[in-house]
Coordinates of C-alpha atoms in Angstrom, one line a residue:
X935 CA 0.3 0.1 -0.4
X936 CA 1.0 3.3 0.0
X937 CA 3.5 4.6 2.9
X938 CA 0.3 6.5 4.3
X939 CA -2.4 4.1 4.3
X940 CA 0.0 2.3 6.7
X941 CA -0.7 4.4 9.1
X942 CA -2.7 3.7 12.2
X943 CA -6.4 4.5 11.5
X944 CA -7.6 5.7 14.5
X945 CA -4.4 7.0 16.3
X946 CA -5.4 9.0 19.6
X947 CA -5.3 13.1 20.1
X948 CA -1.6 13.9 20.9
X949 CA -0.9 13.2 24.8
X950 CA 1.7 16.6 25.3
X951 CA 1.2 18.6 28.0
X952 CA -1.1 20.9 26.4
X953 CA -3.3 18.1 24.9
X954 CA -3.9 17.4 28.6
X955 CA -4.6 20.6 29.4
X956 CA -7.4 20.8 27.6
X957 CA -9.1 17.6 28.0
X958 CA -8.8 18.8 31.3
X959 CA -10.2 22.0 30.1
X960 CA -13.3 20.1 28.3
X961 CA -14.0 17.9 31.2
X962 CA -14.4 21.1 33.4
X963 CA -16.6 22.6 30.6
X964 CA -18.7 19.7 30.4
X965 CA -19.2 18.7 34.2
X966 CA -20.1 22.9 34.3
X967 CA -22.3 22.3 31.5
X968 CA -24.3 19.2 32.8
X969 CA -23.9 20.7 36.2
X970 CA -24.4 23.8 37.7
X971 CA -24.8 26.1 34.6
X972 CA -28.0 24.0 33.0
X973 CA -29.4 24.8 36.1
X974 CA -28.9 28.5 36.1
X975 CA -30.2 28.7 32.8
X976 CA -33.5 26.5 33.1
X977 CA -34.4 28.7 36.6
X978 CA -33.8 32.0 34.8
X979 CA -35.5 31.0 31.7
X980 CA -33.0 31.6 29.4
X981 CA -33.4 30.5 25.4
X982 CA -33.0 27.1 24.6
X983 CA -30.8 27.5 21.9
X984 CA -28.2 28.7 24.2
X985 CA -25.2 27.1 23.1
X986 CA -24.4 25.0 26.3
X987 CA -28.1 24.1 26.9
X988 CA -28.1 22.9 23.4
X989 CA -25.5 20.7 24.1
X990 CA -27.0 19.3 27.5
X991 CA -30.8 19.2 25.4
X992 CA -28.9 16.8 23.7
X993 CA -26.2 14.8 25.7
X994 CA -28.6 11.6 26.5
X995 CA -29.1 11.3 22.1
X996 CA -27.7 7.6 21.1
X997 CA -24.7 7.2 19.4
X998 CA -25.1 5.5 16.1
X999 CA -22.6 2.4 16.2
X1000 CA -24.9 -0.4 15.7
X1001 CA -23.0 -4.0 16.0
X1002 CA -23.4 -6.7 14.6
X1003 CA -23.4 -10.2 15.8
X1004 CA -20.5 -12.7 15.9
X1005 CA -20.9 -14.9 12.6
X1006 CA -19.1 -18.4 12.8
X1007 CA -19.8 -20.8 9.9
X1008 CA -22.6 -23.0 10.3
X1009 CA -23.2 -24.9 6.6
X1010 CA -19.7 -24.9 6.5
X1011 CA -18.9 -26.0 10.3
X1012 CA -17.1 -29.0 9.7
X1013 CA -14.2 -27.5 7.2
X1014 CA -14.2 -24.2 9.4
X1015 CA -13.6 -26.6 12.5
X1016 CA -11.0 -28.8 11.0
X1017 CA -9.1 -25.9 9.3
X1018 CA -9.3 -23.7 12.7
X1019 CA -7.5 -27.0 14.4
X1020 CA -5.1 -26.9 11.6
X1021 CA -4.5 -23.9 12.1
X1022 CA -3.0 -23.9 15.4
X1023 CA -0.5 -27.0 14.7
X1024 CA 2.8 -25.9 14.8
X1025 CA 3.8 -27.8 11.9
X1026 CA 1.4 -25.3 10.4
X1027 CA 2.7 -22.2 11.8
X1028 CA 5.9 -23.4 10.0
X1029 CA 4.8 -24.3 6.7
X1030 CA 3.2 -20.6 6.5
X1031 CA 6.4 -18.9 7.6
X1032 CA 8.0 -20.8 5.2
X1033 CA 5.5 -19.4 2.4
X1034 CA 6.0 -16.0 3.4
X1035 CA 9.3 -16.0 4.0
X1036 CA 9.8 -17.1 0.3
X1037 CA 7.7 -15.1 -0.7
X1038 CA 9.7 -12.0 0.8
X1039 CA 13.3 -14.0 -0.7
X1040 CA 11.9 -12.9 -4.4
X1041 CA 12.6 -9.6 -5.3
X1042 CA 9.5 -7.7 -7.0
X1043 CA 10.3 -3.9 -6.8
X1044 CA 8.9 -1.6 -9.0
X1045 CA 9.8 2.2 -9.8
X1046 CA 7.6 5.2 -10.6
X1047 CA 9.3 5.9 -13.8
X1048 CA 9.3 2.8 -15.4
X1049 CA 7.7 2.4 -19.0
X1050 CA 5.0 -0.2 -19.9
X1051 CA 5.1 -3.8 -20.0
X1052 CA 7.0 -4.9 -22.5
X1053 CA 9.1 -2.2 -23.1
X1054 CA 10.6 -2.0 -19.7
X1055 CA 12.9 -4.7 -18.1
X1056 CA 12.3 -4.2 -15.3
X1057 CA 8.6 -5.6 -14.7
X1058 CA 10.4 -9.0 -15.6
X1059 CA 11.2 -9.3 -11.8
X1060 CA 7.4 -10.3 -11.6
X1061 CA 8.5 -14.1 -13.4
X1062 CA 10.2 -15.6 -10.8
X1063 CA 7.3 -14.2 -8.5
X1064 CA 5.6 -16.7 -10.3
X1065 CA 7.2 -19.3 -10.8
X1066 CA 7.5 -19.1 -6.7
X1067 CA 3.5 -19.3 -6.2
X1068 CA 3.3 -21.9 -8.6
X1069 CA 5.8 -24.2 -6.8
X1070 CA 4.7 -23.1 -3.5
X1071 CA 0.5 -23.3 -3.9
X1072 CA 0.2 -25.8 -6.3
X1073 CA -3.3 -27.0 -5.6
X1074 CA -4.5 -23.4 -6.3
X1075 CA -2.5 -23.8 -9.6
X1076 CA -4.1 -27.2 -10.3
X1077 CA -7.8 -26.2 -9.1
X1078 CA -8.5 -22.6 -10.5
X1079 CA -8.1 -20.9 -13.2
X1080 CA -5.5 -18.6 -14.1
X1081 CA -5.8 -15.9 -16.4
X1082 CA -2.7 -13.8 -16.4
X1083 CA -3.6 -9.7 -17.6
X1084 CA -0.9 -7.3 -18.8
X1085 CA 1.5 -10.2 -18.4
X1086 CA 1.9 -9.8 -14.9
X1087 CA -1.4 -9.8 -13.3
X1088 CA -2.9 -12.5 -11.6
X1089 CA -6.3 -13.2 -11.7
X1090 CA -7.6 -16.3 -10.5
X1091 CA -11.0 -17.5 -10.4
X1092 CA -12.4 -20.6 -8.1
X1093 CA -15.8 -21.5 -10.0
X1094 CA -18.7 -21.8 -7.3
X1095 CA -21.8 -24.6 -7.6
X1096 CA -23.9 -21.7 -7.9
X1097 CA -23.5 -19.4 -10.9
X1098 CA -26.6 -17.1 -9.2
X1099 CA -24.6 -15.6 -6.8
X1100 CA -22.4 -12.7 -6.8
X1101 CA -18.6 -13.9 -6.4
X1102 CA -16.6 -12.1 -4.1
X1103 CA -13.6 -10.4 -4.9
X1104 CA -10.2 -10.5 -2.7
X1105 CA -7.4 -8.6 -3.6
X1106 CA -3.4 -8.2 -3.3
X1107 CA -0.4 -6.4 -4.7
X1108 CA 3.2 -8.4 -6.0
X1109 CA 4.6 -5.3 -6.2
X1110 CA 7.3 -3.9 -3.2
X1111 CA 8.6 -0.5 -2.7
X1112 CA 12.0 -0.7 -3.8
X1113 CA 15.3 -0.6 -1.0
X1114 CA 18.0 2.1 -1.2
X1115 CA 21.1 0.7 -1.8
X1116 CA 22.2 3.0 0.6
X1117 CA 20.1 1.8 3.9
X1118 CA 21.1 -2.0 3.1
X1119 CA 23.8 -1.4 5.9
X1120 CA 21.0 0.2 8.0
X1121 CA 18.5 -3.4 7.9
X1122 CA 18.5 -6.0 11.2
X1123 CA 18.2 -9.0 8.7
X1124 CA 19.0 -8.3 5.0
X1125 CA 15.9 -6.6 3.2
X1126 CA 15.6 -9.6 1.1
X1127 CA 15.9 -12.6 3.1
X1128 CA 12.7 -13.4 4.8
X1129 CA 14.5 -13.9 7.6
X1130 CA 12.2 -15.4 11.0
X1131 CA 13.9 -14.8 14.3
X1132 CA 11.7 -17.1 16.3
X1133 CA 8.6 -13.7 16.6
X1134 CA 8.6 -11.9 13.0
X1135 CA 9.5 -12.1 9.1
X1136 CA 12.1 -9.2 8.0
X1137 CA 12.0 -8.3 4.8
X1138 CA 10.5 -6.1 2.4
X1139 CA 7.0 -6.9 1.3
X1140 CA 6.9 -9.2 4.5
X1141 CA 4.0 -6.4 5.8
X1142 CA 2.9 -4.6 3.0
X1143 CA 1.8 -6.5 0.7
X1144 CA 3.1 -9.9 0.5
X1145 CA 1.7 -10.8 4.2
X1146 CA -1.7 -10.1 2.4
X1147 CA -1.7 -11.9 -1.0
X1148 CA 0.5 -15.1 0.9
X1149 CA -2.1 -14.9 3.1
X1150 CA -5.2 -15.3 0.9
X1151 CA -3.0 -17.8 -1.1
X1152 CA -2.3 -20.1 1.5
X1153 CA -5.9 -20.3 3.0
X1154 CA -7.1 -21.0 -0.3
X1155 CA -4.8 -24.1 -0.7
X1156 CA -5.4 -24.9 2.6
X1157 CA -9.2 -25.2 2.3
X1158 CA -8.4 -27.6 -1.0
X1159 CA -6.6 -30.0 1.5
X1160 CA -9.6 -30.5 3.4
X1161 CA -11.8 -30.7 0.7
X1162 CA -14.0 -27.2 0.4
X1163 CA -16.1 -26.6 -3.1
X1164 CA -17.4 -23.3 -2.9
X1165 CA -21.0 -22.5 -3.4
X1166 CA -20.1 -18.9 -3.8
X1167 CA -17.2 -18.0 -6.7
X1168 CA -14.3 -16.5 -5.2
X1169 CA -12.2 -14.6 -7.3
X1170 CA -9.0 -13.6 -6.8
X1171 CA -6.9 -10.5 -8.3
X1172 CA -3.4 -9.5 -7.5
X1173 CA -2.0 -6.3 -9.4
X1174 CA 1.7 -5.8 -9.4
X1175 CA 2.2 -1.9 -9.3
X1176 CA 0.0 -0.7 -6.4
X1177 CA 3.1 1.2 -5.6
X1178 CA 3.7 2.8 -8.5
X1179 CA 0.6 4.1 -10.6
X1180 CA -1.4 0.8 -10.0
X1181 CA -2.0 1.8 -14.3
X1182 CA -0.5 -1.3 -15.5
X1183 CA -1.5 -3.7 -12.6
X1184 CA -5.2 -3.0 -11.2
X1185 CA -6.2 -0.8 -13.7
X1186 CA -5.9 -3.3 -16.5
X1187 CA -7.2 -5.9 -14.1
X1188 CA -10.3 -3.8 -13.6
X1189 CA -10.5 -3.7 -17.6
X1190 CA -10.6 -8.1 -17.4
X1191 CA -12.6 -8.3 -14.7
X1192 CA -15.1 -5.8 -16.8
X1193 CA -15.0 -7.3 -19.5
X1194 CA -15.7 -11.0 -17.7
X1195 CA -18.2 -10.4 -15.0
X1196 CA -19.4 -7.2 -15.7
X1197 CA -19.8 -4.1 -13.7
X1198 CA -21.6 -4.5 -10.2
X1199 CA -20.7 -7.9 -10.4
X1200 CA -19.1 -8.9 -7.4
X1201 CA -21.2 -8.9 -3.5
X1202 CA -18.1 -8.0 -2.0
X1203 CA -14.1 -6.7 -2.7
X1204 CA -11.7 -7.0 0.1
X1205 CA -8.2 -5.8 -0.1
X1206 CA -5.3 -4.4 1.6
X1207 CA -5.9 -1.9 4.9
X1208 CA -5.7 -1.2 8.6
X1209 CA -6.8 -3.5 11.1
X1210 CA -7.4 -3.2 14.6
X1211 CA -6.0 -1.3 18.0
X1212 CA -7.0 -0.8 21.5
X1213 CA -8.6 2.9 22.0
X1214 CA -10.1 3.6 25.2
X1215 CA -9.9 0.5 27.1
X1216 CA -11.7 -1.2 23.9
X1217 CA -10.7 -2.9 21.1
X1218 CA -11.6 -1.7 17.9
X1219 CA -11.4 -2.6 14.2
X1220 CA -11.7 -0.2 11.4
X1221 CA -12.1 -1.5 7.8
X1222 CA -11.4 1.9 5.6
X1223 CA -14.7 2.1 4.1
X1224 CA -13.4 5.7 2.1
X1225 CA -10.8 7.1 0.3
X1226 CA -9.8 10.4 -0.3
X1227 CA -9.4 12.0 -3.5
X1228 CA -5.9 12.5 -5.4
X1229 CA -4.1 15.7 -7.2
X1230 CA -0.4 16.2 -8.0
X1231 CA -0.8 20.3 -9.1
X1232 CA 2.2 21.6 -11.5
X1233 CA 2.3 24.9 -10.9
X1234 CA 4.9 26.4 -14.0
X1235 CA 6.2 29.5 -14.6
X1236 CA 8.2 31.2 -17.7
X1237 CA 9.9 34.1 -18.2
X1238 CA 12.9 35.2 -20.4
X1239 CA 16.2 33.9 -19.7
X1240 CA 19.6 35.8 -19.9
X1241 CA 22.9 36.7 -18.0
X1242 CA 22.3 37.2 -14.3
X1243 CA 24.5 40.2 -14.1
X1244 CA 21.6 42.5 -15.5
X1245 CA 18.9 41.0 -13.8
X1246 CA 14.7 41.6 -13.6
X1247 CA 13.1 42.3 -10.5
X1248 CA 11.9 38.7 -10.0
X1249 CA 13.5 35.6 -12.1
X1250 CA 11.1 32.7 -12.5
X1251 CA 12.1 31.1 -9.4
X1252 CA 11.3 33.8 -7.4
X1253 CA 8.2 34.3 -8.9
X1254 CA 7.7 30.9 -8.3
X1255 CA 8.7 30.4 -4.5
X1256 CA 6.3 34.2 -3.9
X1257 CA 3.3 31.5 -5.7
X1258 CA 4.2 29.0 -3.4
X1259 CA 4.0 30.6 -0.4
X1260 CA 0.9 32.0 -1.3
X1261 CA -0.4 28.5 -1.3
X1262 CA 0.4 27.6 1.8
X1263 CA -0.5 31.2 3.5
X1264 CA -4.3 30.4 2.6
X1265 CA -4.7 26.4 3.2
X1266 CA -8.2 24.9 2.4
X1267 CA -11.4 25.6 5.1
X1268 CA -12.0 22.4 7.4
X1269 CA -14.7 21.5 9.3
X1270 CA -15.6 18.6 11.0
X1271 CA -19.4 17.0 9.4
X1272 CA -21.5 14.5 10.6
X1273 CA -21.0 12.2 6.9
X1274 CA -17.3 12.2 7.5
X1275 CA -16.3 8.9 8.4
X1276 CA -13.9 9.6 11.0
X1277 CA -17.0 11.4 13.1
X1278 CA -18.7 7.8 12.6
X1279 CA -15.8 6.2 13.6
X1280 CA -15.7 8.2 17.0
X1281 CA -19.4 7.9 17.7
X1282 CA -18.3 4.5 17.7
X1283 CA -16.0 5.3 20.4
X1284 CA -18.3 7.3 22.2
X1285 CA -20.9 4.3 22.8
X1286 CA -18.3 1.4 23.5
X1287 CA -15.4 3.1 24.7
X1288 CA -14.8 1.7 28.1
X1289 CA -12.5 4.4 29.0
X1290 CA -14.2 7.8 27.4
X1291 CA -14.8 10.1 30.1
X1292 CA -18.4 10.9 30.8
X1293 CA -17.6 14.5 29.4
X1294 CA -16.3 13.4 25.8
X1295 CA -19.0 10.8 25.6
X1296 CA -21.6 13.4 26.7
X1297 CA -19.6 16.0 23.6
X1298 CA -20.5 12.8 21.5
X1299 CA -23.8 11.8 21.8
X1300 CA -24.8 15.5 21.7
X1301 CA -22.4 16.2 18.6
X1302 CA -25.4 14.2 16.4
X1303 CA -28.1 16.7 17.3
X1304 CA -26.0 19.8 18.5
X1305 CA -24.3 22.2 16.3
X1306 CA -22.7 23.7 19.2
X1307 CA -21.2 20.3 20.4
X1308 CA -20.3 19.2 17.5
X1309 CA -17.9 22.4 16.8
X1310 CA -16.6 21.7 20.2
X1311 CA -15.7 17.8 19.3
X1312 CA -14.6 19.6 15.8
X1313 CA -12.0 21.8 18.2
X1314 CA -11.0 18.8 20.3
X1315 CA -10.2 16.4 17.5
X1316 CA -8.0 18.9 15.5
X1317 CA -5.7 18.9 18.4
X1318 CA -4.3 16.1 16.5
X1319 CA -2.5 17.0 13.2
X1320 CA -3.6 13.5 12.0
X1321 CA -7.6 13.6 12.4
X1322 CA -7.3 16.9 10.8
X1323 CA -5.7 16.1 7.9
X1324 CA -8.2 13.0 7.2
X1325 CA -10.7 15.3 7.1
X1326 CA -9.4 18.1 5.3
X1327 CA -7.9 18.9 1.7
X1328 CA -4.6 19.0 2.2
X1329 CA -1.3 20.3 0.5
X1330 CA 2.2 19.6 0.8
X1331 CA 5.1 21.4 -2.0
X1332 CA 6.8 18.4 -2.3
X1333 CA 8.9 19.3 -5.2
X1334 CA 10.4 22.2 -6.8
X1335 CA 13.0 22.1 -10.2
X1336 CA 14.7 25.0 -11.7
X1337 CA 17.6 26.8 -13.0
X1338 CA 20.4 25.6 -14.9
X1339 CA 23.6 27.7 -14.0
X1340 CA 24.0 29.7 -11.0
X1341 CA 24.9 32.7 -13.8
X1342 CA 21.9 32.2 -16.0
X1343 CA 18.3 33.4 -15.3
X1344 CA 16.4 30.7 -15.3
X1345 CA 13.9 30.7 -18.5
X1346 CA 11.2 28.1 -15.8
X1347 CA 11.0 27.2 -12.8
X1348 CA 7.8 24.9 -11.4
X1349 CA 6.7 23.4 -8.5
X1350 CA 4.6 19.8 -7.8
X1351 CA 1.9 20.7 -4.7
X1352 CA 0.1 17.4 -3.5
X1353 CA -3.0 17.7 -2.5
X1354 CA -5.2 14.4 -1.2
X1355 CA -8.7 15.7 -1.4
X1356 CA -11.7 15.6 1.1
X1357 CA -14.0 13.1 0.8
X1358 CA -16.9 16.0 1.1
X1359 CA -15.0 17.7 -1.9
X1360 CA -14.0 17.2 -5.3
X1361 CA -11.3 17.0 -7.8
X1362 CA -13.4 20.4 -9.6
X1363 CA -13.3 22.3 -6.6
X1364 CA -9.9 21.8 -5.4
X1365 CA -8.7 22.9 -8.8
X1366 CA -11.4 26.0 -8.7
X1367 CA -9.6 27.3 -5.4
X1368 CA -5.8 26.3 -6.5
X1369 CA -6.7 28.4 -9.6
X1370 CA -8.6 31.6 -7.4
X1371 CA -5.4 31.5 -4.9
X1372 CA -3.4 32.6 -7.8
X1373 CA -5.3 35.0 -9.9
X1374 CA -4.1 38.3 -8.0
X1375 CA -0.8 37.5 -7.8
X1376 CA 0.0 36.4 -11.7
X1377 CA -1.7 39.9 -12.1
X1378 CA 0.6 41.6 -10.0
X1379 CA 3.8 39.8 -11.7
X1380 CA 2.3 40.4 -15.2
X1381 CA 2.1 37.2 -16.0
X1382 CA -0.1 35.3 -18.8
X1383 CA -2.6 32.9 -16.4
X1384 CA -3.3 29.7 -17.6
X1385 CA -5.4 27.1 -15.5
X1386 CA -5.8 23.5 -16.1
X1387 CA -5.9 24.0 -20.0
X1388 CA -8.1 27.6 -19.7
X1389 CA -7.2 31.7 -20.0
X1390 CA -7.9 33.2 -16.8
X1391 CA -6.3 36.3 -18.4
X1392 CA -5.8 38.0 -21.7
X1393 CA -3.6 36.2 -23.7
X1394 CA -3.4 39.4 -26.1
X1395 CA -1.5 42.2 -23.7
X1396 CA 1.9 42.5 -23.2
X1397 CA 3.3 40.1 -20.1
X1398 CA 6.2 39.4 -18.3
X1399 CA 5.6 35.9 -18.4
X1400 CA 3.3 33.1 -18.1
X1401 CA 1.7 30.4 -15.0
X1402 CA 0.3 27.4 -16.1
X1403 CA -1.4 25.4 -13.6
X1404 CA -1.9 21.8 -14.4
X1405 CA -2.6 18.1 -13.4
X1406 CA 0.9 16.6 -13.1
X1407 CA 1.9 12.7 -13.8
X1408 CA -1.5 11.2 -13.5
X1409 CA -5.3 12.1 -14.0
X1410 CA -7.0 13.7 -10.7
X1411 CA -8.7 11.3 -8.5
X1412 CA -12.2 11.6 -7.1
X1413 CA -12.9 10.2 -3.9
X1414 CA -14.1 7.2 -3.8
X1415 CA -17.5 6.3 -3.3
X1416 CA -18.7 5.7 0.7
X1417 CA -19.3 2.3 1.5
X1418 CA -22.7 1.0 3.5
X1419 CA -22.2 0.8 7.3
X1420 CA -25.1 -0.1 8.2
X1421 CA -26.2 -3.5 9.6
X1422 CA -29.1 -3.3 6.4
X1423 CA -25.8 -3.4 4.2
X1424 CA -25.3 -7.5 4.0
X1425 CA -22.1 -7.4 3.4
X1426 CA -20.8 -4.9 6.2
X1427 CA -22.5 -7.2 8.9
X1428 CA -21.3 -10.3 7.1
X1429 CA -17.9 -8.6 7.5
X1430 CA -18.1 -7.6 10.9
X1431 CA -19.2 -10.7 12.2
X1432 CA -16.5 -12.2 10.5
X1433 CA -13.3 -9.9 12.2
X1434 CA -15.7 -10.6 15.6
X1435 CA -15.0 -14.0 15.1
X1436 CA -11.6 -14.0 13.7
X1437 CA -11.2 -12.4 17.0
X1438 CA -12.7 -14.5 19.4
X1439 CA -10.9 -17.5 17.4
X1440 CA -7.5 -16.3 17.7
X1441 CA -7.6 -15.0 21.2
X1442 CA -10.1 -17.6 22.6
X1443 CA -12.9 -15.9 23.4
X1444 CA -16.9 -15.8 23.4
X1445 CA -19.6 -13.2 22.5
X1446 CA -19.8 -10.3 20.1
X1447 CA -18.6 -7.4 21.6
X1448 CA -15.0 -8.5 22.3
X1449 CA -13.9 -6.3 19.4
X1450 CA -16.0 -3.7 18.0
X1451 CA -16.4 -2.7 14.2
X1452 CA -16.0 1.0 13.0
X1453 CA -15.8 2.0 9.6
X1454 CA -12.2 3.9 9.0
X1455 CA -10.7 5.1 6.8
X1456 CA -6.9 5.7 5.9
X1457 CA -5.1 8.7 4.3
X1458 CA -3.8 7.2 1.4
X1459 CA -4.9 5.4 -1.7
X1460 CA -4.8 1.6 -2.6
X1461 CA -5.5 -0.6 -5.9
X1462 CA -8.5 0.1 -5.0
X1463 CA -9.4 2.9 -7.1
X1464 CA -9.5 1.1 -9.8
X1465 CA -12.3 -1.2 -8.6
X1466 CA -15.2 1.1 -7.8
X1467 CA -17.7 -0.4 -10.6
X1468 CA -17.0 -3.6 -9.6
X1469 CA -19.1 -3.3 -6.4
X1470 CA -20.1 -0.1 -3.7
X1471 CA -19.2 -2.9 -0.9
X1472 CA -15.0 -1.9 -1.0
X1473 CA -12.9 -2.8 2.5
X1474 CA -10.0 -2.1 2.7
X1475 CA -8.6 -4.6 6.0
X1476 CA -6.3 -6.9 6.3
X1477 CA -6.8 -7.9 10.0
X1478 CA -3.7 -7.0 11.5
X1479 CA -3.5 -6.3 15.4
X1480 CA -2.1 -2.6 16.1
X1481 CA -1.6 -2.2 19.7
X1482 CA -2.0 -0.6 21.8
X1483 CA 0.0 2.9 21.4
X1484 CA -2.1 4.4 18.3
X1485 CA -0.7 7.7 19.0
X1486 CA 2.4 6.9 17.6
X1487 CA 1.7 4.2 15.2
X1488 CA 1.9 0.9 17.3
X1489 CA 2.1 -2.5 16.0
X1490 CA 0.9 -1.5 12.4
X1491 CA 4.3 0.6 12.2
X1492 CA 6.4 -2.5 11.1
X1493 CA 9.1 -0.4 9.2
X1494 CA 6.6 0.0 6.2
X1495 CA 8.4 1.4 3.0
X1496 CA 11.5 1.7 5.2
X1497 CA 14.4 -0.1 7.0
X1498 CA 13.5 -3.1 9.4
X1499 CA 10.1 -3.6 7.7
X1500 CA 8.8 -7.1 9.5
X1501 CA 5.4 -8.7 10.4
X1502 CA 4.9 -10.6 14.1
X1503 CA 4.2 -14.1 12.7
X1504 CA 1.5 -14.7 15.4
X1505 CA -0.1 -11.4 14.2
X1506 CA 0.3 -13.4 10.4
X1507 CA -1.6 -16.5 11.6
X1508 CA -4.5 -14.4 12.9
X1509 CA -5.0 -12.8 9.7
X1510 CA -4.7 -16.0 7.9
X1511 CA -7.6 -17.3 10.2
X1512 CA -9.6 -14.0 9.3
X1513 CA -9.1 -14.9 5.6
X1514 CA -10.3 -18.5 6.3
X1515 CA -13.5 -17.0 8.1
X1516 CA -14.4 -14.6 5.5
X1517 CA -14.7 -17.1 2.7
X1518 CA -16.3 -19.3 4.3
X1519 CA -19.2 -16.9 5.6
X1520 CA -19.7 -15.5 2.7
X1521 CA -20.3 -18.8 0.9
X1522 CA -23.1 -19.2 2.9
X1523 CA -24.4 -15.6 3.6
X1524 CA -26.9 -13.4 2.1
X1525 CA -25.2 -10.7 0.2

């Protein structure tokens, strides 16, 4: 996955000293609200629209985080029981370790600037990886139909006995981010060693995303060993350039799947994503049900060149610098909405978090109806820049280029501004605000101004140069459609029950509330951005144990996209239980 998508989905508000003071202040305010101030307001006949009374009025509102029951296979109970037992055997653990370790040993690095398949020989690294999969999973390759799309994309069809049932789609990606040569010495174990130290498997891709791909393949192989034959068709789709553009892999896979199965042809899709964490004394699983949009903005200034000994008042680099500073002066507006996925996550915190303070719980509940409470909750959450970034259309100046010689005036300079677009916004709104913010400066510098193919200023009058805004690298990406998460949605209810069952089995628990399933959202984009037309029920979830210290990354911060990537084998074995339970539950559930 992209680096940021490996971040924890629900870190706690920062625990810096000022944040602790803010929490105490919040608690104090709420005590006053629910106590003396409320009585004073009522006794004096104050209007009910007072913000304080408004919060009190709605403090007993019911949070919206209904939970599904734990879901254990019934029709497939026998194979579920047998394979559950097999997964607990030491020899199965050893076998699983060998499977993932072996996959890590086959490098499958991809780079941003690779030419298309068939032109660039760097894609050929996937040939040995396919050979490894064929050797490691003989039953998968002999029982499932394999189609290779654009040479290296893999589609496995496990045809079910009932063609009237929509298939499920399980996705992952074969590629990994490159290991910088200069960092090899910093790895505890060599990056493509697949070393197992008794606790973790080390190496690039051990977590992102060969753990997901090998997890799926391993479970299907073991289900075949148990003689399982699906009623509902299962399709596996593995891209090979998710860490780059995704166009060669998932982009082509989507075209193939639409051609073969049609649009809206799958009951649900599960791809890489987050897992579960302990938050406020309760374990929460947070499948990602939304993704922000994406735009790389190119800001380009062209001006006459010449010798630097007779410079103009402003060079192209100087003008570009002023334009980029203007962007940072005027960030995008941000406000917490009840439609935001993050808000729904916190509704679940408010209803199910055992250690949520009474003041915060009251605020969360009241925010469902009270604008004042919603504003107060926003201020509380936005103390943490992570939460604010999840809601806001962000901007980061990530690249700048200009000039070729110290004594030559630069004829051209450009910068790249990376946007992650709010789920409540659009690419159009983002581009319009980008255009608007530079209009006055373009005029003050006497630049001919063109934004996204349209002339903003007159091209007839003399000018000192030109300013051009355009999308860089790839086409802008709209925010993803939000997956339904109410209990009337059969796929969400089935996934929720499956998560609870897998968690209970791994931790030897019973009951439906040992883990709470809440809507979540990452900050990056996955291969699912190509699959929107296949199903409205897209879940980005890997059932990885994120530990407790979520404010600093916790267990999910395992060297993804950097040195010392590794995965805890105990956690990965639990991921296998999840995939097993998911396939068996989906096979017999109404979706």
